Coordinates of C-alpha atoms in Angstrom, one line a residue:
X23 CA 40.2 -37.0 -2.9
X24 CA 43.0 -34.9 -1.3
X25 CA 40.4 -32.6 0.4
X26 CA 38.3 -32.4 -2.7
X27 CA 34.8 -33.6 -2.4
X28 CA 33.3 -35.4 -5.4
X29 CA 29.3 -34.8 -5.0
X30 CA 26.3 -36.2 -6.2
X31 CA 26.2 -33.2 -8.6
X32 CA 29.5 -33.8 -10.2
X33 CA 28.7 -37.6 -11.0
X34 CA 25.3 -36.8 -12.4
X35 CA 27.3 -34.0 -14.8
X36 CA 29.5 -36.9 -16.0
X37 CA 26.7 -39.4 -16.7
X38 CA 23.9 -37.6 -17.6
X39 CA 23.1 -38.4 -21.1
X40 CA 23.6 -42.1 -20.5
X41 CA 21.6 -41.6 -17.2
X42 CA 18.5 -40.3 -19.2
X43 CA 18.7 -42.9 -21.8
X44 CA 18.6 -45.3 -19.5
X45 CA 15.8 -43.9 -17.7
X46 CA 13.6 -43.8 -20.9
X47 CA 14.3 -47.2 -21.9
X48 CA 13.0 -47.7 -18.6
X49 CA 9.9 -45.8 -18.6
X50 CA 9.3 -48.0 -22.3
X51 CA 10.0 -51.1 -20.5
X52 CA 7.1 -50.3 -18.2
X53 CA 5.1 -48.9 -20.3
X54 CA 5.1 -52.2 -22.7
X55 CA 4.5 -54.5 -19.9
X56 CA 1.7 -52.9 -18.3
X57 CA 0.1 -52.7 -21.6
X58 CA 0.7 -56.4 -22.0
X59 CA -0.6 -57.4 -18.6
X60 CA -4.0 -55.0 -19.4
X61 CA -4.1 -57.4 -22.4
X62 CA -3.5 -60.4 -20.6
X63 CA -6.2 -59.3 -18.0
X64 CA -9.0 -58.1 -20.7
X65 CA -8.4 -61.5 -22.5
X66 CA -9.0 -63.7 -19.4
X67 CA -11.6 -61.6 -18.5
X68 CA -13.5 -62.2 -21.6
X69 CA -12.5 -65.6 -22.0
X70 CA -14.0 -66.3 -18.2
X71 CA -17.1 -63.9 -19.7
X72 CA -17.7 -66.9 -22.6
X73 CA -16.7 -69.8 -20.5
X74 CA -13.4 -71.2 -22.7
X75 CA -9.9 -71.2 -22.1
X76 CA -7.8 -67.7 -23.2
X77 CA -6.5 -70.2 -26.1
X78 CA -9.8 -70.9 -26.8
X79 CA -11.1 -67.4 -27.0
X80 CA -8.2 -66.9 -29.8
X81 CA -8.2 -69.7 -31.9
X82 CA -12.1 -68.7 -32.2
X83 CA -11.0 -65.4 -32.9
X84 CA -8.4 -65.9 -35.4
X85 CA -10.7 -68.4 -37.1
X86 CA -13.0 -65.2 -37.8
X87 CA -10.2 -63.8 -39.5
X88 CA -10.5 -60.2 -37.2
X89 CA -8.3 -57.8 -38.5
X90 CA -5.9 -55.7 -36.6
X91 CA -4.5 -52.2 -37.1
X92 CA -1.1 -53.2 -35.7
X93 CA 0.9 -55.9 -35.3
X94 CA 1.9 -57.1 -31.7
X95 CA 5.1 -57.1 -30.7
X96 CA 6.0 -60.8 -29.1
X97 CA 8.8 -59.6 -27.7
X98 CA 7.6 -56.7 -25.2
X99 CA 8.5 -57.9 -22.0
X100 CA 7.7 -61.5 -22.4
X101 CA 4.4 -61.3 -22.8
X102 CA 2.3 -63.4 -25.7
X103 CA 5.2 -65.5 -26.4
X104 CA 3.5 -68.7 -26.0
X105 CA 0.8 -67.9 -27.4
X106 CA 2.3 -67.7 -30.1
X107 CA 4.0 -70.9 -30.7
X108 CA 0.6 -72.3 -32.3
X109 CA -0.1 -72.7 -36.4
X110 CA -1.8 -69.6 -36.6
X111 CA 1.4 -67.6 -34.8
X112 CA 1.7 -65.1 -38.2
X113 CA -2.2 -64.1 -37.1
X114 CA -2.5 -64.6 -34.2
X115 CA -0.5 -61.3 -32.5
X116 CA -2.8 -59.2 -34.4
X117 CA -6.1 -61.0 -33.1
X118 CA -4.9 -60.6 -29.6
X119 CA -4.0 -56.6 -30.3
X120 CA -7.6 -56.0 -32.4
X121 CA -9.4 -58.2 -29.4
X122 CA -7.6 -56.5 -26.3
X123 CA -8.5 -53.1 -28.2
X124 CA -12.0 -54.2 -28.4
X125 CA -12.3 -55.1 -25.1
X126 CA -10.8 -51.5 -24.4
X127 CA -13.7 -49.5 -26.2
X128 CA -16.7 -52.1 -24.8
X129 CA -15.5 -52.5 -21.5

């Protein structure tokens, strides 16, 4: 602008802090969906394993009550939301979090 070069520098000065939020809520974007595609992966693995269906492998799961440390989050990145449209949806989350944590240890 009038002879005055604005560089790459000046713009990162000026957006910095918004810049590094953004790239952390980017690295825990990826971070969640990779962790909900290893459980999507472990649970199809072990439902192929048994011979039933991933739903089946949880309804048997959540009708042996397994507890869970956490809760799962429906809501990171997409992934277990249909799942957990069934009766047992309350439950169910935490079967899939204790049984993909399972998996983790034994496989």
């Amino acid at each position: 602008m009038a002879g005055e070069a604005i560089t790459d520098d000046r713009v990162e000065k000026v957006i910095g802090a918004p810049l590094k939020k953004l790239e952390g809520r980017t690295y825990t974007l990826k971070r969640r969906r990779l962790e909900a595609l290893m459980t999507e992966r472990l649970l199809a693995r072990e439902a192929a394993k048994q011979g039933v269906s991933v739903e089946a492998l949880l309804d048997a799961e959540v009708a042996l009550g397994r507890p869970a440390a956490r809760t799962y989050a429906p809501d990171r990145g997409g992934a277990g939301a249909d799942v957990l449209t069934s009766r047992d949806a309350v439950r169910r989350p935490r079967v899939i979090e204790s049984s993909a944590r399972g998996l983790r240890t034994a496989g």
